[in-house]
Coordinates of C-alpha atoms and ligand atoms in Angstrom, one line a residue:
X10 CA 97.1 116.2 119.4
X11 CA 96.3 112.6 118.7
X12 CA 97.7 110.4 115.9
X13 CA 96.1 107.4 114.2
X14 CA 98.3 105.2 112.1
X15 CA 96.8 103.2 109.2
X16 CA 98.9 100.4 107.7
X17 CA 97.7 100.0 104.1
X18 CA 96.0 102.4 101.7
X19 CA 93.7 99.9 100.0
X20 CA 90.0 99.7 100.3
X21 CA 89.7 99.4 104.1
X22 CA 92.6 101.7 104.9
X23 CA 91.2 104.6 102.8
X24 CA 87.7 104.1 104.1
X25 CA 89.0 104.4 107.7
X26 CA 91.2 107.4 106.8
X27 CA 88.4 109.4 105.3
X28 CA 86.0 108.6 108.1
X29 CA 88.5 109.6 110.7
X30 CA 89.2 112.8 108.8
X31 CA 85.6 113.8 109.1
X32 CA 85.3 112.8 112.8
X33 CA 88.6 114.1 114.3
X34 CA 89.7 117.7 114.7
X35 CA 92.1 119.1 112.1
X36 CA 94.9 119.1 114.6
X37 CA 94.8 115.3 114.9
X38 CA 97.0 113.4 112.6
X39 CA 96.0 110.6 110.3
X40 CA 99.0 108.8 108.8
X41 CA 98.5 106.2 106.1
X42 CA 101.3 103.9 104.9
X43 CA 101.6 102.0 101.6
X44 CA 104.4 100.7 99.6
X45 CA 102.6 101.6 96.3
X46 CA 102.3 105.2 95.1
X47 CA 98.8 104.4 93.6
X48 CA 95.5 103.1 94.8
X49 CA 94.1 100.3 92.6
X50 CA 90.4 99.7 92.1
X51 CA 90.7 95.9 92.0
X52 CA 87.2 95.0 90.6
X53 CA 88.1 96.8 87.4
X54 CA 90.9 94.3 86.7
X55 CA 88.3 92.0 85.3
X56 CA 87.6 94.6 82.7
X57 CA 91.4 95.2 82.0
X58 CA 91.6 91.4 81.4
X59 CA 88.9 91.6 78.7
X60 CA 89.9 95.0 77.2
X61 CA 87.2 97.4 78.4
X62 CA 89.6 99.3 80.7
X63 CA 93.3 100.0 80.3
X64 CA 95.8 99.9 83.2
X65 CA 95.8 103.7 83.6
X66 CA 92.0 103.8 84.2
X67 CA 92.2 101.5 87.3
X68 CA 94.6 103.4 89.4
X69 CA 94.9 106.9 91.0
X70 CA 97.9 108.5 92.8
X71 CA 97.7 108.3 96.6
X72 CA 99.7 111.5 96.9
X73 CA 96.7 113.7 96.0
X74 CA 95.0 112.6 99.2
X75 CA 97.4 114.8 101.1
X76 CA 95.2 117.8 100.0
X77 CA 92.4 116.2 102.1
X78 CA 94.4 116.3 105.3
X79 CA 95.6 112.7 105.2
X80 CA 99.3 112.2 105.7
X81 CA 100.5 109.6 103.1
X82 CA 103.8 107.8 103.6
X83 CA 104.8 106.0 100.4
X84 CA 107.2 103.3 101.9
X85 CA 107.1 99.6 102.7
X86 CA 106.3 98.8 106.3
X87 CA 109.1 96.7 107.6
X88 CA 107.8 96.2 111.1
X89 CA 104.7 96.6 113.3
X90 CA 104.5 96.6 117.0
X91 CA 100.9 96.3 118.3
X92 CA 101.9 96.7 122.0
X93 CA 103.3 100.2 121.3
X94 CA 101.2 101.0 118.3
X95 CA 104.3 101.5 116.3
X96 CA 104.9 101.3 112.5
X97 CA 108.4 101.2 111.0
X98 CA 108.4 102.3 107.3
X99 CA 111.1 103.7 105.1
X100 CA 113.6 103.9 108.0
X101 CA 111.3 106.0 110.1
X102 CA 109.5 104.9 113.2
X103 CA 106.0 106.2 113.9
X104 CA 104.0 105.8 117.1
X105 CA 100.3 106.4 117.3
X106 CA 97.4 106.5 119.8
X107 CA 95.6 104.0 117.7
X108 CA 96.6 101.6 114.9
X109 CA 94.5 100.1 112.1
X110 CA 96.1 97.2 110.2
X111 CA 94.6 97.1 106.7
X112 CA 97.4 95.3 104.8
X113 CA 95.2 93.0 102.8
X114 CA 96.4 89.6 101.6
X115 CA 99.8 88.9 100.1
X116 CA 99.7 87.0 96.8
X117 CA 102.0 84.1 96.6
X118 CA 102.0 82.5 93.1
X119 CA 105.1 80.4 94.0
X120 CA 102.9 78.6 96.5
X121 CA 102.1 76.3 93.5
X122 CA 105.5 75.5 92.0
X123 CA 105.8 76.9 88.5
X124 CA 102.8 79.2 88.8
X125 CA 105.1 82.2 89.5
X126 CA 106.3 81.9 85.9
X127 CA 102.8 82.1 84.3
X128 CA 101.9 85.7 83.4
X129 CA 98.1 85.4 83.7
X130 CA 97.6 86.4 87.4
X131 CA 94.5 88.5 87.0
X132 CA 94.7 89.6 90.6
X133 CA 97.5 92.0 89.5
X134 CA 97.4 94.7 86.8
X135 CA 100.2 93.2 84.7
X136 CA 98.7 89.8 84.8
X137 CA 95.3 91.1 83.7
X138 CA 97.1 92.9 80.8
X139 CA 98.9 89.7 79.9
X140 CA 95.6 87.9 79.6
X141 CA 94.1 90.6 77.4
X142 CA 97.1 90.4 75.1
X143 CA 96.7 86.7 74.6
X144 CA 92.9 86.8 74.5
X145 CA 93.0 89.0 71.4
X146 CA 94.9 86.5 69.4
X147 CA 93.7 83.1 70.6
X148 CA 91.7 81.5 67.8
X149 CA 91.5 77.9 69.1
X150 CA 92.6 75.7 72.0
X151 CA 91.9 75.7 75.7
X152 CA 91.6 78.6 78.2
X153 CA 91.8 77.4 81.9
X154 CA 90.7 79.7 84.7
X155 CA 92.3 78.4 87.9
X156 CA 91.4 79.0 91.6
X157 CA 94.7 77.7 93.0
X158 CA 93.9 77.8 96.8
X159 CA 91.4 79.0 99.3
X160 CA 90.8 81.5 100.8
X161 CA 91.0 84.1 98.1
X162 CA 89.6 87.6 97.9
X163 CA 86.3 88.2 96.1
X164 CA 84.7 84.8 95.9
X165 CA 82.9 85.8 92.7
X166 CA 86.0 87.1 90.7
X167 CA 87.2 83.9 89.1
X168 CA 83.7 82.9 88.1
X169 CA 83.2 86.4 86.6
X170 CA 86.5 86.1 84.8
X171 CA 85.5 82.8 83.1
X172 CA 82.1 84.3 82.0
X173 CA 83.7 87.6 80.8
X174 CA 86.2 85.6 78.8
X175 CA 83.4 83.5 77.4
X176 CA 81.4 86.7 76.5
X177 CA 84.5 88.2 74.7
X178 CA 85.0 85.1 72.6
X179 CA 81.3 84.8 71.7
X180 CA 81.3 88.4 70.5
X181 CA 84.3 87.7 68.3
X182 CA 82.7 84.4 67.0
X183 CA 85.7 82.4 68.3
X184 CA 84.0 80.6 71.2
X185 CA 83.3 77.4 69.2
X186 CA 87.0 76.9 68.7
X187 CA 88.1 77.8 72.2
X188 CA 87.3 75.6 75.2
X189 CA 86.8 77.5 78.5
X190 CA 86.9 75.6 81.8
X191 CA 87.2 76.5 85.5
X192 CA 89.3 74.5 87.9
X193 CA 88.8 75.3 91.6
X194 CA 90.4 74.3 94.9
X195 CA 87.0 74.9 96.5
X196 CA 83.9 72.6 96.5
X197 CA 81.4 75.0 95.0
X198 CA 81.2 78.6 93.8
X199 CA 80.6 81.3 96.5
X200 CA 79.8 78.6 99.0
X201 CA 79.5 80.9 102.0
X202 CA 76.6 82.7 100.3
X203 CA 74.6 79.4 100.4
X204 CA 73.3 76.8 98.0
X205 CA 70.9 79.0 96.1
X206 CA 73.6 81.5 95.1
X207 CA 76.1 78.7 94.4
X208 CA 73.6 76.9 92.2
X209 CA 72.8 80.1 90.3
X210 CA 76.5 80.5 89.5
X211 CA 76.8 76.9 88.4
X212 CA 73.7 77.3 86.1
X213 CA 75.3 80.5 84.6
X214 CA 78.5 78.6 83.9
X215 CA 76.7 75.6 82.4
X216 CA 74.5 77.7 80.2
X217 CA 77.7 79.2 78.7
X218 CA 79.3 75.7 78.2
X219 CA 82.0 76.5 80.8
X220 CA 82.9 73.2 82.4
X221 CA 83.4 73.4 86.2
X222 CA 85.9 71.2 88.1
X223 CA 85.6 71.7 91.8
X224 CA 87.9 70.3 94.6
X225 CA 90.9 70.4 92.3
X226 CA 94.1 71.3 93.9
X227 CA 96.9 72.4 91.5
X228 CA 100.3 71.0 92.7
X229 CA 102.6 72.2 89.9
X230 CA 102.8 73.9 86.5
X231 CA 105.1 72.9 83.7
X232 CA 105.4 76.1 81.8
X233 CA 107.5 74.6 79.0
X234 CA 104.8 72.1 78.3
X235 CA 102.0 74.5 79.2
X236 CA 100.5 71.9 81.5
X237 CA 98.9 71.9 85.0
X238 CA 99.1 69.0 87.3
X239 CA 96.5 68.5 90.1
X240 CA 96.7 66.5 93.4
X241 CA 94.8 63.6 91.9
X242 CA 97.4 63.5 89.1
X243 CA 95.1 64.9 86.5
X244 CA 97.2 66.6 83.8
X245 CA 95.7 69.5 82.0
X246 CA 97.3 71.2 79.0
X247 CA 96.4 74.8 78.5
X248 CA 96.8 77.5 75.8
X249 CA 96.0 80.3 78.2
X250 CA 96.0 80.1 81.9
X251 CA 94.2 82.8 83.9
X252 CA 94.6 82.3 87.6
X253 CA 94.0 83.3 91.2
X254 CA 97.3 82.8 93.1
X255 CA 97.5 81.5 96.6
X256 CA 96.9 84.2 99.3
X257 CA 98.6 84.5 102.7
X258 CA 98.9 87.1 105.5
X259 CA 101.6 89.7 104.8
X260 CA 105.0 88.8 106.2
X261 CA 105.1 91.9 108.4
X262 CA 101.9 90.8 110.1
X263 CA 103.2 87.3 110.8
X264 CA 106.6 88.7 112.0
X265 CA 104.7 90.9 114.4
X266 CA 103.0 87.9 115.9
X267 CA 99.6 89.1 114.8
X268 CA 98.9 86.0 112.8
X269 CA 100.3 82.5 112.2
X270 CA 102.1 81.9 108.9
X271 CA 99.1 79.9 107.7
X272 CA 96.5 82.2 109.3
X273 CA 95.1 85.6 109.5
X274 CA 94.5 88.2 112.2
X275 CA 91.7 87.4 114.7
X276 CA 89.5 90.3 115.7
X277 CA 86.2 91.0 117.5
X278 CA 83.7 90.4 114.7
X279 CA 81.6 93.5 115.5
X280 CA 84.3 96.1 116.5
X281 CA 87.4 94.7 114.5
X282 CA 89.6 95.3 117.6
X283 CA 92.4 92.8 118.1
X284 CA 93.4 91.5 121.5
X285 CA 95.3 94.7 122.0
X286 CA 93.2 97.8 122.9
X287 CA 93.1 100.5 120.2
X288 CA 94.7 98.1 117.7
X289 CA 92.3 97.2 114.9
X290 CA 92.6 94.9 111.9
X291 CA 90.2 95.2 109.0
X292 CA 89.6 93.7 105.6
X293 CA 91.4 90.8 103.9
X294 CA 94.1 90.5 106.5
X295 CA 91.5 89.3 109.1
X296 CA 89.8 86.0 109.6
X297 CA 86.2 86.1 111.0
X298 CA 84.6 82.7 111.6
X299 CA 81.0 82.3 110.7
X300 CA 78.5 80.0 112.3
X301 CA 78.5 77.6 109.2
X302 CA 82.2 76.9 109.9
X303 CA 83.7 79.0 107.1
X304 CA 85.2 82.4 107.4
X305 CA 83.6 85.7 106.2
X306 CA 84.7 86.1 102.6
X307 CA 87.5 88.5 101.8
X308 CA 85.8 91.3 100.0
X309 CA 86.1 95.1 99.5
X310 CA 82.6 95.6 100.6
X311 CA 83.5 94.3 104.1
X312 CA 86.9 96.0 104.2
X313 CA 85.2 99.3 103.5
X314 CA 82.5 99.0 106.2
X315 CA 84.9 97.6 108.7
X316 CA 87.2 100.5 108.1
X317 CA 84.4 102.9 108.9
X318 CA 83.5 101.1 112.1
X319 CA 87.1 101.0 113.4
X320 CA 87.4 104.7 112.5
X321 CA 84.2 105.6 114.4
X322 CA 85.3 103.7 117.5
X323 CA 88.7 105.3 117.5
X324 CA 87.2 108.8 117.0
X325 CA 84.7 108.2 119.8
X326 CA 87.5 107.2 122.2
X327 CA 89.8 110.0 121.2
X328 CA 87.2 112.8 121.3
X329 CA 84.7 111.4 123.9
X330 CA 82.0 112.4 121.4
X331 CA 79.7 110.8 118.8
X332 CA 78.6 107.2 118.5
X333 CA 80.1 104.2 116.7
X334 CA 78.3 101.7 114.6
X335 CA 79.1 98.0 114.7
X336 CA 80.0 95.8 111.8
X337 CA 77.0 93.6 111.1
X338 CA 78.2 91.3 108.4
X339 CA 75.9 92.8 105.7
X340 CA 77.3 93.0 102.2
X341 CA 76.7 92.6 98.5
X342 CA 78.5 91.7 95.4
X343 CA 77.9 92.2 91.7
X344 CA 78.6 89.1 89.5
X345 CA 79.7 90.0 86.0
X346 CA 78.4 87.4 83.5
X347 CA 79.7 88.8 80.2
X348 CA 77.7 90.3 77.3
X349 CA 76.9 93.4 79.4
X350 CA 74.9 91.3 82.0
X351 CA 75.5 90.9 85.7
X352 CA 73.8 89.5 88.8
X353 CA 73.8 90.6 92.4
X354 CA 74.0 88.7 95.7
X355 CA 73.2 90.6 98.9
X356 CA 72.6 89.7 102.5
X357 CA 73.7 89.2 106.0
X358 CA 76.7 87.0 106.3
X359 CA 76.3 87.0 110.1
X360 CA 72.9 85.4 109.8
X361 CA 72.2 82.6 112.2
X362 CA 72.3 79.6 111.8
X363 CA 73.3 80.4 108.2
X364 CA 74.1 83.6 106.2
X365 CA 70.9 84.9 104.6
X366 CA 71.9 85.8 101.1
X367 CA 69.6 86.6 98.2
X368 CA 70.6 86.2 94.5
X369 CA 68.9 88.8 92.3
X370 CA 68.0 87.9 88.8
X371 CA 70.8 88.8 86.3
X372 CA 70.3 91.7 83.9
X373 CA 71.8 94.7 82.2
X374 CA 70.9 96.9 85.2
X375 CA 73.3 95.2 87.6
X376 CA 76.1 95.6 85.1
X377 CA 75.3 99.3 84.9
X378 CA 75.3 99.3 88.7
X379 CA 78.8 97.9 88.8
X380 CA 80.0 100.5 86.3
X381 CA 78.3 103.3 88.3
X382 CA 79.9 102.0 91.5
X383 CA 83.4 102.2 89.8
X384 CA 82.6 105.8 88.9
X385 CA 81.5 106.6 92.4
X386 CA 84.6 105.0 93.8
X387 CA 86.9 107.5 92.0
X388 CA 84.5 110.5 92.5
X389 CA 84.4 110.1 96.3
X390 CA 88.1 110.8 96.9
X391 CA 89.7 111.8 93.6
Ligands
FAD22 C1 90.1 91.0 90.4 C2 89.4 91.4 91.7 C3 88.1 91.7 91.7 C4 87.5 92.1 92.9 N1 86.1 92.4 92.9 C5 85.5 92.7 94.0 C6 84.2 93.1 94.1 O1 83.5 93.2 93.0 N2 83.6 93.4 95.2 C7 84.3 93.3 96.4 O2 83.7 93.6 97.5 N3 85.6 93.0 96.4 C8 86.2 92.7 95.3 N4 87.6 92.4 95.3 C9 88.3 92.2 96.6 C10 88.7 93.5 97.2 O3 89.5 94.2 96.2 C11 89.5 93.3 98.4 O4 88.8 92.4 99.3 C12 89.8 94.6 99.1 O5 90.7 95.3 98.3 C13 90.4 94.3 100.5 O6 90.7 95.6 101.1 P1 91.9 95.7 102.1 O7 91.9 97.1 102.5 O8 91.7 94.6 103.2 O9 93.2 95.3 101.3 P2 93.8 95.9 100.0 O10 92.8 96.7 99.3 O11 94.5 94.8 99.3 O12 94.9 96.9 100.6 C14 96.0 96.5 101.2 C15 97.1 97.6 101.0 O13 98.2 97.3 101.9 C16 99.4 97.6 101.1 N5 100.5 96.8 101.7 C17 100.6 95.5 101.9 N6 101.7 95.2 102.5 C18 102.4 96.3 102.7 C19 103.7 96.6 103.4 N7 104.5 95.7 103.9 N8 104.0 98.0 103.4 C20 103.2 98.9 102.9 N9 102.0 98.7 102.3 C21 101.6 97.4 102.2 C22 99.1 97.2 99.7 O14 99.9 97.9 98.8 C23 97.6 97.7 99.6 O15 97.4 99.0 99.1 C24 88.2 92.1 94.1 C25 89.6 91.7 94.1 C26 90.2 91.4 92.9 C27 91.7 91.1 92.9

């Protein structure tokens, strides 16, 4: 009997677990660890933030996956040892024949002093709910959408957030009295996807009168005065602050020596294997350099495909059967624009010398595509 350990029941971890379950004999054990009892479909948080989903609709219990032959351990992982493929969680120690690390990125609002006291972190369910509460009552003033640091997961999400907020206010005929602006620690939107995609997002913001302020590094927030300060000493008062917090590798990963405190796990870009045989890392916890000098974006679409690749390689090694695919850097992303409209960017991020990404014309069909994808996400496993 073989045992595969999967640290993290997010997008990548669950993709790997289900692929392994199909490929391994029933007698082999697949053990997935997570400190949350629920799986969250993160893209839907943008809809929680603007009131088209409630918090209950964006989560499902992990425990029900036990019926599908996946052993779920609901406990925090307190230590990892890649050399022995060991996971310590909830005072129990588990050793496996292979280990997949899919722990995602840890959010660290306190990385910008004061930000941890601002409720509008739309990368968490409660933060998205807090924004929705305020959005319903704001009648005038300034809404600031902030990208506090790079890298952050889903390069499109804050741009979508700004446009969804704009769409909500227009529908309620309040947009003329409420300013919406986007302040970003990055030089341009979705830069890895290339200048055409970036420009199409800039055009979409401009056509909605959302002012864009790139290369702005927030250094502190004064919550009493509701004011942000940036590295160039710009002071920005806000009435509602919706923000992407700083991201970092989970502490347990750094403690295990798998990544530096200011870095991410390095892997083979095609197999996702770390420097230790049969130890894989997938998704947001990794850093994969691209030829243009920036890393592969952190996104669920990649975490999912990487999870499947790692699972296929492990299954092939354990059973001596089948063939494994390689991760080829291909991915796509819907871009919500408000008013029931979305765009799509799709292409090969491993393209040489530059990623080859195409931006498809925005329309109602891509928004419908995103809604359909959400439905598919739940239907496949729940
Ligand atoms: C608002 C928003 C919108 C997004 N939209 C899109 C989109 O449209 N398209 C797209 O491709 N991506 C999108 N993403 C990004 C996508 O959700 C992530 O890239 C994806 O979830 C990464 O998968 P992962 O498996 O690497 O990590 P995660 O899905 O974050 O999973 C990590 C898991 O590890 C668990 N964990 C962490 N530490 C521990 C520990 N010590 N012990 C136990 N468990 C632990 C966590 O609880 C979590 O369940 C969006 C993200 C957000 C926040």
